[in-house]
CSV table of C-alpha atoms and ligand atoms in Angstrom, one decimal:
chain,number,residue,atom,x,y,z
A,1373,UNK,CA,-116.0,42.5,50.1
A,1374,UNK,CA,-116.1,41.4,46.6
A,1375,UNK,CA,-115.8,44.8,45.4
A,1376,UNK,CA,-112.5,44.7,47.3
A,1377,UNK,CA,-110.2,43.0,45.4
A,1378,UNK,CA,-111.4,45.8,42.6
A,1379,UNK,CA,-110.5,48.5,45.2
A,1380,UNK,CA,-107.4,46.7,45.3
A,1381,UNK,CA,-106.0,46.6,42.0
A,1382,UNK,CA,-107.6,50.5,41.6
A,1383,UNK,CA,-105.4,51.4,44.4
A,1384,UNK,CA,-102.4,49.9,43.3
A,1385,UNK,CA,-102.8,51.6,40.2
A,1386,UNK,CA,-103.6,55.0,41.6
A,1387,UNK,CA,-100.3,54.3,43.5
A,1388,UNK,CA,-98.4,53.7,40.7
A,1389,UNK,CA,-99.5,56.5,38.9
A,1390,UNK,CA,-98.7,58.7,41.7
A,1391,UNK,CA,-94.8,56.8,41.8
A,1392,UNK,CA,-94.5,57.4,38.4
A,1393,UNK,CA,-94.7,61.5,39.0
A,1394,UNK,CA,-93.3,61.8,42.1
A,1395,UNK,CA,-90.8,58.7,42.6
A,1396,UNK,CA,-89.8,57.2,39.1
A,1397,UNK,CA,-87.8,54.6,40.3
A,1398,UNK,CA,-90.5,52.7,42.8
A,1399,UNK,CA,-91.8,52.3,39.5
A,1400,UNK,CA,-90.7,49.2,38.7
A,1401,UNK,CA,-91.7,47.0,41.0
A,1402,UNK,CA,-95.0,48.2,41.1
A,1403,UNK,CA,-95.3,47.9,37.3
A,1404,UNK,CA,-94.0,44.5,37.3
A,1405,UNK,CA,-96.6,43.8,40.1
A,1406,UNK,CA,-99.8,44.6,38.0
A,1407,UNK,CA,-98.3,42.8,35.6
A,1408,UNK,CA,-98.1,40.1,37.5
A,1409,UNK,CA,-101.5,39.9,38.6
A,1410,UNK,CA,-103.4,40.9,35.6
A,1411,UNK,CA,-101.4,37.6,33.7
A,1412,UNK,CA,-100.6,40.4,30.6
A,1413,UNK,CA,-102.5,43.5,31.1
A,1414,UNK,CA,-105.8,42.8,31.9
A,1415,UNK,CA,-106.9,42.4,35.6
A,1416,UNK,CA,-107.3,39.0,36.0
A,1417,UNK,CA,-108.7,39.4,39.8
A,1418,UNK,CA,-111.9,36.6,39.4
A,1419,UNK,CA,-110.2,33.6,40.3
A,1420,UNK,CA,-108.0,35.0,43.0
A,1421,UNK,CA,-110.4,34.0,45.9
A,1422,UNK,CA,-108.6,35.5,49.0
A,1423,UNK,CA,-109.6,38.3,50.4
A,1424,UNK,CA,-107.3,41.6,49.4
A,1425,UNK,CA,-105.9,42.0,52.4
A,1426,UNK,CA,-104.3,38.2,52.0
A,1427,UNK,CA,-102.3,39.2,48.1
A,1428,UNK,CA,-98.7,39.1,48.4
A,1429,UNK,CA,-98.1,42.7,46.9
A,1430,UNK,CA,-95.0,42.8,49.2
A,1431,UNK,CA,-93.1,39.9,48.3
A,1432,UNK,CA,-93.7,40.6,44.4
A,1433,UNK,CA,-92.0,43.7,45.0
A,1434,UNK,CA,-89.2,42.7,46.1
A,1435,UNK,CA,-88.6,40.0,44.2
A,1436,UNK,CA,-89.4,41.7,40.4
A,1437,UNK,CA,-86.9,44.6,40.6
A,1438,UNK,CA,-84.4,44.1,37.6
A,1439,UNK,CA,-87.4,44.2,35.6
A,1440,UNK,CA,-87.5,46.6,32.4
A,1441,UNK,CA,-90.3,49.3,33.0
A,1442,UNK,CA,-90.7,51.8,30.0
A,1443,UNK,CA,-92.0,48.8,27.8
A,1444,UNK,CA,-94.1,47.5,30.2
A,1445,UNK,CA,-95.8,50.9,31.0
A,1446,UNK,CA,-96.1,51.3,27.5
A,1447,UNK,CA,-98.1,48.1,27.3
A,1448,UNK,CA,-100.3,49.3,29.9
A,1449,UNK,CA,-101.4,52.2,29.0
A,1450,UNK,CA,-102.2,50.4,25.0
A,1451,UNK,CA,-103.9,48.2,26.4
A,1452,UNK,CA,-106.4,49.9,28.8
A,1453,UNK,CA,-107.6,48.1,32.0
A,1454,UNK,CA,-110.2,46.0,32.2
A,1455,UNK,CA,-111.4,44.2,35.4
A,1456,UNK,CA,-112.5,40.6,35.0
A,1457,UNK,CA,-115.1,39.3,38.6
A,1458,UNK,CA,-116.5,35.8,39.1
A,1459,UNK,CA,-119.9,35.5,40.5
A,1460,UNK,CA,-123.0,34.1,41.2
A,1461,UNK,CA,-127.0,34.9,40.6
A,1462,UNK,CA,-128.6,35.2,43.8
A,1463,UNK,CA,-132.7,34.7,44.0
A,1464,UNK,CA,-133.2,37.9,45.7
A,1465,UNK,CA,-131.3,39.9,42.5
A,1466,UNK,CA,-132.7,43.0,40.8
A,1467,UNK,CA,-130.5,44.1,37.9
A,1468,UNK,CA,-129.2,47.1,40.3
A,1469,UNK,CA,-127.5,44.5,43.1
A,1470,UNK,CA,-126.7,42.3,40.3
A,1471,UNK,CA,-124.1,44.9,38.6
A,1472,UNK,CA,-123.1,46.2,41.8
A,1473,UNK,CA,-121.8,42.9,43.5
A,1474,UNK,CA,-120.2,42.4,40.4
A,1475,UNK,CA,-118.1,45.9,40.4
A,1476,UNK,CA,-120.0,47.3,37.6
A,1477,UNK,CA,-121.7,51.2,37.3
A,1478,UNK,CA,-123.3,51.0,33.8
A,1479,UNK,CA,-126.6,52.6,32.9
A,1480,UNK,CA,-127.2,51.7,29.7
A,1481,UNK,CA,-126.0,48.1,30.7
A,1482,UNK,CA,-128.8,48.7,33.6
A,1483,UNK,CA,-131.2,49.6,31.1
A,1484,UNK,CA,-130.6,46.6,28.6
A,1485,UNK,CA,-130.9,43.8,31.7
A,1486,UNK,CA,-133.8,45.7,32.4
A,1487,UNK,CA,-135.3,46.2,29.5
A,1488,UNK,CA,-134.8,42.3,28.0
A,1489,UNK,CA,-136.9,39.4,28.2
A,1490,UNK,CA,-134.7,36.4,28.6
A,1491,UNK,CA,-132.2,38.5,31.0
A,1492,UNK,CA,-134.8,39.1,33.4
A,1493,UNK,CA,-135.7,35.6,33.2
A,1494,UNK,CA,-132.4,33.7,32.9
A,1495,UNK,CA,-130.5,36.0,35.5
A,1496,UNK,CA,-133.0,37.2,38.0
A,1497,UNK,CA,-135.2,34.5,38.9
A,1498,UNK,CA,-132.4,31.9,40.3
A,1499,UNK,CA,-129.5,31.4,42.9
A,1500,UNK,CA,-126.0,29.2,42.2
A,1501,UNK,CA,-125.7,30.5,38.1
A,1502,UNK,CA,-122.4,30.8,37.6
A,1503,UNK,CA,-121.6,34.6,36.4
A,1504,UNK,CA,-118.1,36.2,34.3
A,1505,UNK,CA,-118.2,40.2,34.1
A,1506,UNK,CA,-115.9,41.6,32.2
A,1507,UNK,CA,-115.5,45.6,32.7
A,1508,UNK,CA,-113.9,49.0,31.4
A,1509,UNK,CA,-111.8,50.8,34.1
A,1510,UNK,CA,-114.4,52.9,34.2
A,1511,UNK,CA,-117.0,50.0,35.8
A,1512,UNK,CA,-118.8,50.4,32.0
A,1513,UNK,CA,-120.1,46.7,31.0
A,1514,UNK,CA,-117.8,45.1,28.0
A,1515,UNK,CA,-119.2,41.2,28.5
A,1516,UNK,CA,-121.6,39.3,31.1
A,1517,UNK,CA,-122.0,35.6,30.8
A,1518,UNK,CA,-124.1,33.4,33.1
A,1519,UNK,CA,-123.9,29.9,32.8
A,1520,UNK,CA,-126.1,27.1,34.3
A,1521,UNK,CA,-126.7,23.0,34.0
A,1522,UNK,CA,-129.7,22.4,31.8
A,1523,UNK,CA,-130.5,19.2,32.9
A,1524,UNK,CA,-129.2,15.5,32.8
A,1525,UNK,CA,-128.0,15.2,29.1
A,1526,UNK,CA,-124.9,16.3,28.9
A,1527,UNK,CA,-125.0,20.0,28.5
A,1528,UNK,CA,-125.1,23.7,29.9
A,1529,UNK,CA,-126.7,26.9,29.0
A,1530,UNK,CA,-124.9,30.1,28.4
A,1531,UNK,CA,-126.1,33.4,28.0
A,1532,UNK,CA,-124.2,36.0,26.7
A,1533,UNK,CA,-125.0,40.2,27.0
A,1534,UNK,CA,-121.7,41.9,24.8
A,1535,UNK,CA,-121.8,45.3,24.4
A,1536,UNK,CA,-121.4,45.7,20.2
A,1537,UNK,CA,-120.2,48.5,18.3
A,1538,UNK,CA,-121.8,51.4,18.9
A,1539,UNK,CA,-122.6,51.6,22.3
A,1540,UNK,CA,-125.6,49.7,22.2
A,1541,UNK,CA,-126.0,46.0,23.9
A,1542,UNK,CA,-126.9,42.5,22.4
A,1543,UNK,CA,-127.4,38.9,24.1
A,1544,UNK,CA,-128.1,35.5,22.9
A,1545,UNK,CA,-128.5,32.3,24.4
A,1546,UNK,CA,-126.3,28.7,23.8
A,1547,UNK,CA,-126.0,25.4,24.6
A,1548,UNK,CA,-123.0,23.0,24.6
A,1549,UNK,CA,-121.7,20.2,25.9
A,1550,UNK,CA,-120.1,20.2,29.6
A,1551,UNK,CA,-116.2,19.2,30.1
A,1552,UNK,CA,-115.6,16.1,32.5
A,1553,UNK,CA,-112.7,16.9,34.1
A,1554,UNK,CA,-110.2,16.3,36.8
A,1555,UNK,CA,-109.8,19.4,39.5
A,1556,UNK,CA,-107.0,19.8,42.3
A,1557,UNK,CA,-108.0,21.6,45.1
A,1558,UNK,CA,-105.6,22.2,48.0
A,1559,UNK,CA,-105.8,24.4,51.5
A,1560,UNK,CA,-105.0,24.9,54.7
A,1561,UNK,CA,-106.9,25.2,58.1
A,1562,UNK,CA,-106.6,28.5,59.4
A,1563,UNK,CA,-109.9,29.0,61.6
A,1564,UNK,CA,-112.2,25.9,60.0
A,1565,UNK,CA,-112.3,23.6,57.6
A,1566,UNK,CA,-115.0,25.3,55.9
A,1567,UNK,CA,-113.7,28.6,55.5
A,1568,UNK,CA,-110.4,26.7,54.7
A,1569,UNK,CA,-112.1,25.0,51.7
A,1570,UNK,CA,-114.5,28.3,50.5
A,1571,UNK,CA,-111.1,30.0,50.5
A,1572,UNK,CA,-109.8,27.3,47.8
A,1573,UNK,CA,-113.4,27.2,45.7
A,1574,UNK,CA,-113.6,24.3,47.1
A,1575,UNK,CA,-117.0,22.4,46.3
A,1576,UNK,CA,-118.8,21.9,50.1
A,1577,UNK,CA,-119.7,18.6,48.3
A,1578,UNK,CA,-116.0,17.5,47.7
A,1579,UNK,CA,-115.2,18.8,51.7
A,1580,UNK,CA,-118.3,16.0,53.1
A,1581,UNK,CA,-116.7,13.3,50.4
A,1582,UNK,CA,-113.8,13.4,52.2
A,1583,UNK,CA,-114.8,13.7,55.4
A,1584,UNK,CA,-116.3,10.4,54.6
A,1585,UNK,CA,-113.6,9.1,53.5
A,1586,UNK,CA,-111.3,9.8,56.5
A,1587,UNK,CA,-114.2,9.3,59.5
A,1588,UNK,CA,-112.1,6.1,60.8
A,1589,UNK,CA,-109.1,8.0,61.2
A,1590,UNK,CA,-109.9,11.7,62.1
A,1591,UNK,CA,-112.9,13.1,65.0
A,1592,UNK,CA,-113.4,16.3,62.7
A,1593,UNK,CA,-115.0,17.5,65.6
A,1594,UNK,CA,-112.4,17.6,68.5
A,1595,UNK,CA,-109.2,16.6,65.6
A,1596,UNK,CA,-108.9,20.1,63.5
A,1597,UNK,CA,-105.5,21.6,64.3
A,1598,UNK,CA,-104.4,25.4,63.1
A,1599,UNK,CA,-102.3,23.9,60.2
A,1600,UNK,CA,-103.6,20.8,58.5
A,1601,UNK,CA,-103.7,20.5,55.0
A,1602,UNK,CA,-105.1,18.8,52.3
A,1603,UNK,CA,-104.8,18.2,48.9
A,1604,UNK,CA,-107.6,16.9,47.0
A,1605,UNK,CA,-108.0,15.4,43.2
A,1606,UNK,CA,-111.6,15.0,42.1
A,1607,UNK,CA,-113.8,14.4,39.1
A,1608,UNK,CA,-116.1,18.0,37.6
A,1609,UNK,CA,-117.7,18.6,34.8
A,1610,UNK,CA,-117.0,21.9,33.5
A,1611,UNK,CA,-118.3,24.5,31.6
A,1612,UNK,CA,-115.8,27.1,30.0
A,1613,UNK,CA,-113.6,25.6,32.7
A,1614,UNK,CA,-116.0,26.4,35.4
A,1615,UNK,CA,-117.0,23.4,37.5
A,1616,UNK,CA,-120.9,22.8,37.3
A,1617,UNK,CA,-121.0,19.8,39.0
A,1618,UNK,CA,-118.5,17.7,41.2
A,1619,UNK,CA,-118.1,14.2,41.0
A,1620,UNK,CA,-116.1,11.6,43.0
A,1621,UNK,CA,-112.9,12.0,44.8
A,1622,UNK,CA,-110.3,10.2,43.1
A,1623,UNK,CA,-107.2,10.6,45.8
A,1624,UNK,CA,-107.0,13.0,48.9
A,1625,UNK,CA,-104.6,13.3,51.1
A,1626,UNK,CA,-105.0,15.1,55.1
A,1627,UNK,CA,-102.5,15.8,56.9
A,1628,UNK,CA,-103.6,16.6,61.0
A,1629,UNK,CA,-101.1,17.8,63.3
A,1630,UNK,CA,-98.6,16.4,61.3
A,1631,UNK,CA,-100.1,13.0,60.7
A,1632,UNK,CA,-100.9,12.5,57.1
A,1633,UNK,CA,-103.8,10.4,55.7
A,1634,UNK,CA,-104.4,9.3,52.5
A,1635,UNK,CA,-106.8,7.5,50.5
A,1636,UNK,CA,-107.9,6.5,46.8
A,1637,UNK,CA,-111.0,5.3,44.7
A,1638,UNK,CA,-110.4,1.6,43.3
A,1639,UNK,CA,-112.7,-0.5,41.9
A,1640,UNK,CA,-111.2,-4.2,41.4
A,1641,UNK,CA,-112.6,-5.8,38.3
A,1642,UNK,CA,-116.3,-7.5,39.3
A,1643,UNK,CA,-116.0,-6.1,42.8
A,1644,UNK,CA,-117.8,-3.1,44.6
A,1645,UNK,CA,-115.0,0.3,44.6
A,1646,UNK,CA,-114.2,2.0,47.5
A,1647,UNK,CA,-111.4,4.1,49.0
A,1648,UNK,CA,-108.2,2.5,50.2
A,1649,UNK,CA,-104.9,3.8,51.5
A,1650,UNK,CA,-102.1,4.5,48.8
A,1651,UNK,CA,-100.5,1.3,50.3
A,1652,UNK,CA,-103.5,-0.4,49.8
A,1653,UNK,CA,-105.3,-1.1,53.2
A,1654,UNK,CA,-109.4,-0.5,52.6
A,1655,UNK,CA,-110.5,2.6,54.5
A,1656,UNK,CA,-113.7,1.0,55.5
A,1657,UNK,CA,-113.0,-0.5,59.0
A,1658,UNK,CA,-115.0,-1.8,61.9
A,1659,UNK,CA,-115.8,1.4,63.7
A,1660,UNK,CA,-116.2,5.2,62.6
A,1661,UNK,CA,-114.0,8.2,64.7
A,1662,UNK,CA,-117.1,9.9,66.2
A,1663,UNK,CA,-121.1,9.3,66.5
A,1664,UNK,CA,-121.5,13.4,65.7
A,1665,UNK,CA,-121.5,14.1,61.8
A,1666,UNK,CA,-119.1,16.6,60.6
A,1667,UNK,CA,-120.9,19.4,58.9
A,1668,UNK,CA,-121.1,23.1,58.4
A,1669,UNK,CA,-124.1,23.3,60.9
A,1670,UNK,CA,-122.6,20.9,63.6
A,1671,UNK,CA,-119.0,22.6,62.9
A,1672,UNK,CA,-119.9,25.5,64.5
A,1673,UNK,CA,-120.6,24.4,68.0
A,1674,UNK,CA,-117.2,22.1,68.7
A,1675,UNK,CA,-116.0,25.1,71.0
A,1676,UNK,CA,-118.9,26.1,73.2
A,1677,UNK,CA,-119.3,23.2,76.0
A,1678,UNK,CA,-120.0,24.6,79.2
A,1679,UNK,CA,-117.1,23.9,81.6
A,1680,UNK,CA,-118.8,22.9,84.3
A,1681,UNK,CA,-120.8,19.9,82.4
A,1682,UNK,CA,-118.7,17.1,84.4
A,1683,UNK,CA,-118.7,17.9,88.1
A,1684,UNK,CA,-120.5,14.7,88.5
A,1685,UNK,CA,-118.0,12.1,88.1
A,1686,UNK,CA,-114.8,11.5,86.9
A,1687,UNK,CA,-115.0,12.2,83.3
A,1688,UNK,CA,-114.6,8.9,81.1
A,1689,UNK,CA,-115.9,9.9,78.0
A,1690,UNK,CA,-116.0,12.9,75.1
A,1691,UNK,CA,-118.0,15.1,75.1
A,1692,UNK,CA,-119.7,16.9,71.6
A,1693,UNK,CA,-121.0,19.9,72.1
A,1694,UNK,CA,-123.8,20.5,69.7
A,1695,UNK,CA,-127.5,21.8,69.1
A,1696,UNK,CA,-130.8,19.8,70.8
A,1697,UNK,CA,-132.0,17.1,68.1
A,1698,UNK,CA,-128.9,17.1,66.2
A,1699,UNK,CA,-128.3,13.4,65.1
A,1700,UNK,CA,-126.3,10.5,67.5
A,1701,UNK,CA,-124.8,7.7,64.9
A,1702,UNK,CA,-123.6,4.4,65.9
A,1703,UNK,CA,-120.2,4.4,65.6
A,1704,UNK,CA,-120.1,0.4,64.3
A,1705,UNK,CA,-122.5,-2.9,63.7
A,1706,UNK,CA,-124.3,-3.8,67.2
A,1707,UNK,CA,-126.7,-5.3,69.2
A,1708,UNK,CA,-129.4,-2.7,71.6
A,1709,UNK,CA,-127.9,-3.1,75.0
A,1710,UNK,CA,-130.1,-0.8,76.7
A,1711,UNK,CA,-131.7,2.2,75.7
A,1712,UNK,CA,-133.5,3.9,78.0
A,1713,UNK,CA,-133.2,6.3,81.4
A,1714,UNK,CA,-130.2,5.8,83.9
A,1715,UNK,CA,-129.6,8.7,86.3
A,1716,UNK,CA,-126.9,11.1,85.6
A,1717,UNK,CA,-127.0,9.2,81.6
A,1718,UNK,CA,-130.2,10.3,81.6
A,1719,UNK,CA,-131.7,8.9,77.8
A,1720,UNK,CA,-129.0,6.8,77.1
A,1721,UNK,CA,-128.0,4.1,74.6
A,1722,UNK,CA,-125.7,1.3,74.8
A,1723,UNK,CA,-124.4,-0.7,71.9
A,1724,UNK,CA,-122.8,-4.2,72.3
A,1725,UNK,CA,-120.2,-4.3,68.8
A,1726,UNK,CA,-118.7,-8.2,70.2
A,1727,UNK,CA,-117.2,-9.5,73.1
A,1728,UNK,CA,-115.1,-7.1,74.3
A,1729,UNK,CA,-116.2,-3.9,73.0
A,1730,UNK,CA,-119.6,-1.5,74.0
A,1731,UNK,CA,-120.0,2.8,72.7
A,1732,UNK,CA,-122.3,4.4,74.9
A,1733,UNK,CA,-124.6,7.7,73.6
A,1734,UNK,CA,-125.6,9.7,76.9
A,1735,UNK,CA,-128.2,13.0,77.6
A,1736,UNK,CA,-130.4,12.0,74.7
A,1737,UNK,CA,-133.3,14.3,73.9
A,1738,UNK,CA,-134.6,11.1,71.5
A,1739,UNK,CA,-133.8,7.6,71.4
A,1740,UNK,CA,-135.0,6.1,68.4
A,1741,UNK,CA,-133.6,2.0,69.2
A,1742,UNK,CA,-134.9,-0.3,71.7
A,1743,UNK,CA,-132.8,-3.3,73.4
A,1744,UNK,CA,-132.0,-6.2,71.3
A,1745,UNK,CA,-132.3,-4.6,68.0
A,1746,UNK,CA,-129.3,-5.0,65.4
A,1747,UNK,CA,-128.0,-1.6,64.3
A,1748,UNK,CA,-125.4,-0.7,61.5
A,1749,UNK,CA,-122.6,1.5,61.2
A,1750,UNK,CA,-124.0,4.6,60.8
A,1751,UNK,CA,-127.3,4.3,61.8
A,1752,UNK,CA,-129.2,7.5,63.5
A,1753,UNK,CA,-129.9,6.0,68.0
A,1754,UNK,CA,-131.4,8.9,68.4
A,1755,UNK,CA,-130.4,12.7,69.0
A,1756,UNK,CA,-128.3,15.3,71.2
A,1757,UNK,CA,-130.0,16.6,74.1
A,1758,UNK,CA,-129.4,17.7,77.9
A,1759,UNK,CA,-131.5,14.6,79.9
A,1760,UNK,CA,-130.1,13.4,83.3
A,1761,UNK,CA,-126.9,15.3,84.4
A,1762,UNK,CA,-125.9,17.8,82.1
A,1763,UNK,CA,-125.9,21.2,81.9
A,1764,UNK,CA,-126.1,22.1,78.6
A,1765,UNK,CA,-126.6,20.4,75.4
A,1766,UNK,CA,-124.4,18.4,74.0
A,1767,UNK,CA,-123.6,13.8,73.5
A,1768,UNK,CA,-121.5,12.0,76.0
A,1769,UNK,CA,-120.0,8.9,74.2
A,1770,UNK,CA,-117.8,6.5,75.8
A,1771,UNK,CA,-116.0,3.7,74.3
A,1772,UNK,CA,-115.4,0.4,76.4
A,1773,UNK,CA,-113.0,-2.6,75.7
A,1774,UNK,CA,-114.1,-5.1,78.2
A,1775,UNK,CA,-115.3,-2.7,80.5
A,1776,UNK,CA,-112.3,0.4,80.3
A,1777,UNK,CA,-112.2,3.3,78.8
A,1778,UNK,CA,-110.6,4.1,75.4
A,1779,UNK,CA,-109.6,6.5,73.0
A,1780,UNK,CA,-112.7,5.8,70.3
A,1781,UNK,CA,-110.1,7.6,67.5
A,1782,UNK,CA,-107.5,5.3,68.9
A,1783,UNK,CA,-109.7,2.4,68.1
A,1784,UNK,CA,-110.9,3.3,65.6
A,1785,UNK,CA,-107.6,4.2,63.2
A,1786,UNK,CA,-106.8,0.8,64.2
A,1787,UNK,CA,-110.1,-1.3,63.4
A,1788,UNK,CA,-109.8,-4.2,61.2
A,1789,UNK,CA,-109.8,-3.7,57.5
A,1790,UNK,CA,-109.5,-5.5,54.1
A,1791,UNK,CA,-106.9,-5.9,51.8
A,1792,UNK,CA,-106.9,-5.7,48.4
A,1793,UNK,CA,-106.2,-9.0,46.3
A,1794,UNK,CA,-102.9,-9.8,45.2
A,1795,UNK,CA,-104.1,-9.9,42.0
A,1796,UNK,CA,-105.3,-6.4,42.1
A,1797,UNK,CA,-102.1,-4.9,43.4
A,1798,UNK,CA,-100.0,-4.3,40.2
A,1799,UNK,CA,-102.9,-1.7,38.9
A,1800,UNK,CA,-103.9,-0.1,42.1
A,1801,UNK,CA,-99.6,-0.2,42.8
A,1802,UNK,CA,-99.5,1.7,39.1
A,1803,UNK,CA,-102.8,3.8,40.1
A,1804,UNK,CA,-101.5,5.4,43.5
A,1805,UNK,CA,-98.2,6.3,41.8
A,1806,UNK,CA,-99.7,8.8,39.6
A,1807,UNK,CA,-102.4,9.7,42.4
A,1808,UNK,CA,-99.0,10.8,44.4
A,1809,UNK,CA,-97.4,13.0,41.5
A,1810,UNK,CA,-101.2,14.6,41.1
A,1811,UNK,CA,-102.0,15.5,44.9
A,1812,UNK,CA,-98.0,16.6,45.1
A,1813,UNK,CA,-98.5,18.9,42.2
A,1814,UNK,CA,-102.3,19.9,43.6
A,1815,UNK,CA,-100.7,23.2,45.8
A,1816,UNK,CA,-98.7,24.7,42.7
A,1817,UNK,CA,-101.6,23.7,40.6
A,1818,UNK,CA,-104.0,25.9,42.9
A,1819,UNK,CA,-101.2,28.9,42.8
A,1820,UNK,CA,-101.5,28.5,39.1
A,1821,UNK,CA,-104.6,28.7,38.3
A,1822,UNK,CA,-104.9,32.1,40.4
A,1823,UNK,CA,-103.1,33.7,38.3
B,689,ZN,ZN1,-118.7,13.4,79.1
C-alpha cells in the first residue's frame, strides 16, 4: 500500500514514455498531469495521503489540454525524477524493512545505515519518529531525515543522512526549535470517522477532542452518516512543517446529516475557558448525548448488535453493542436511585438527575456505584455486560422525563447552557468571525497541502 504511490507515479511515467513514442498528441495532458502532481518536476507524493486509486488522474487529463508540451518534456528530462516519501519508524524495524517501506532499494545506503552507530541507535529502536526520504527514480537514496521531539524544552532532534559527492554517505544530528503553528484539517466520512481522519492526516488527539466538544450534540456511536464532514482549526508544534504534537482545538465545524454544529474555544478574562457555539452559547450542558465513550476501539461495534435482542419487551430505549467490560458513563450529574439486579434488566443502575429526569443503564457486567451516592456527568457507573435478558453484550440505555421515554440526543441538545457575559461578546464576535473564515478555508487548505 505505501509503495503504491510510487508505483502509481512510475506507471504514469512509463505511460508517458510509451505515449511519446506512439501517440504524441496525447502526451500533453499526461506530462501536464505529472507536472501538477510533482509541483514543478519532483514527485511530491509524500503528503498526498489518500490511496493511489483515488488520485484524480482522469480529471487532470481533461483540465490541462491547452498547455504547450515541448518545454515541459525538456524540463522533466533535465530535472530527472526524485521521489519524496513520508513515513514513521517502527520499533520492530530493521534497516531493510525501513528502507523497503520508504521505497528505497540501495545496497550502499543499507550498508551505511547498518554501520553507523548513531543511525542504528536513533532510527531502529523507536516507534513513531517522523521520516522524510528523497530518492532517485532508480530507488537509490539521496537523503533521509528523521525528526522527533526531545523532551519539554521546545526543541526537536533532526537526524540527516545524505549522499555526499563521491557516492558515500554522511550523517549529522541537529537540535532545532519547535515552531507553534495553527493547522487546518478537513475530512468527509465514507466508512468511519477514524478512517476519514487518517486519510486527512488529522491526529487522533484532535478527533478525540472534537468528540468531547460535541458530546451533547452528536451521539457518535449511532448518528454518524456517510457524507458527514468536518473542518477543524487546531494548535500544533511543528518540526520543519511536520506536526510533532498537537494542542487545543481552536474551532471546529461538524456537519451531521446536513445539520452543521460549530464550536470555538474562548476564555473570558478572569474566567475558566471553554467551548461555545460561534453564536456564543456554551457547549457545556446538562447531559451527554451518549453514555458510551467513542474511541477507535468502541467505534467498531456499532453495527454488530444481535437482531433478536429485544423480543422480551416493547423496546423503549437505545442499545449500544460493545465489548463486555467497556466503560459506561453517567450522562449528567445526579444521585444513584437504584444499583443492583432487576430481572429483565440484569445488573442495572438508575440515576435521578432532578425532579423530572432519570436515566437507566442495563445488562451491566459490573456496577461501580451504590444507591444514594452522588455522581457527576461523565463518571463511570459500571461496565457493559449481558446480564438479564440479553442475547449479546450491549448496553441498554433509557432516558425518562416524568416517567415517559425520550430520545436522549434530543434531550442533550436542548439542555440548559450558560451564555457569555455581555462585556465579553464584542471580543467573542471578532474571534468567531475569524474562525468562520478559517473553517471555510480548511477544505481548500487541505487540497493545497496535498500538492
Ligand atoms: Zn434495549
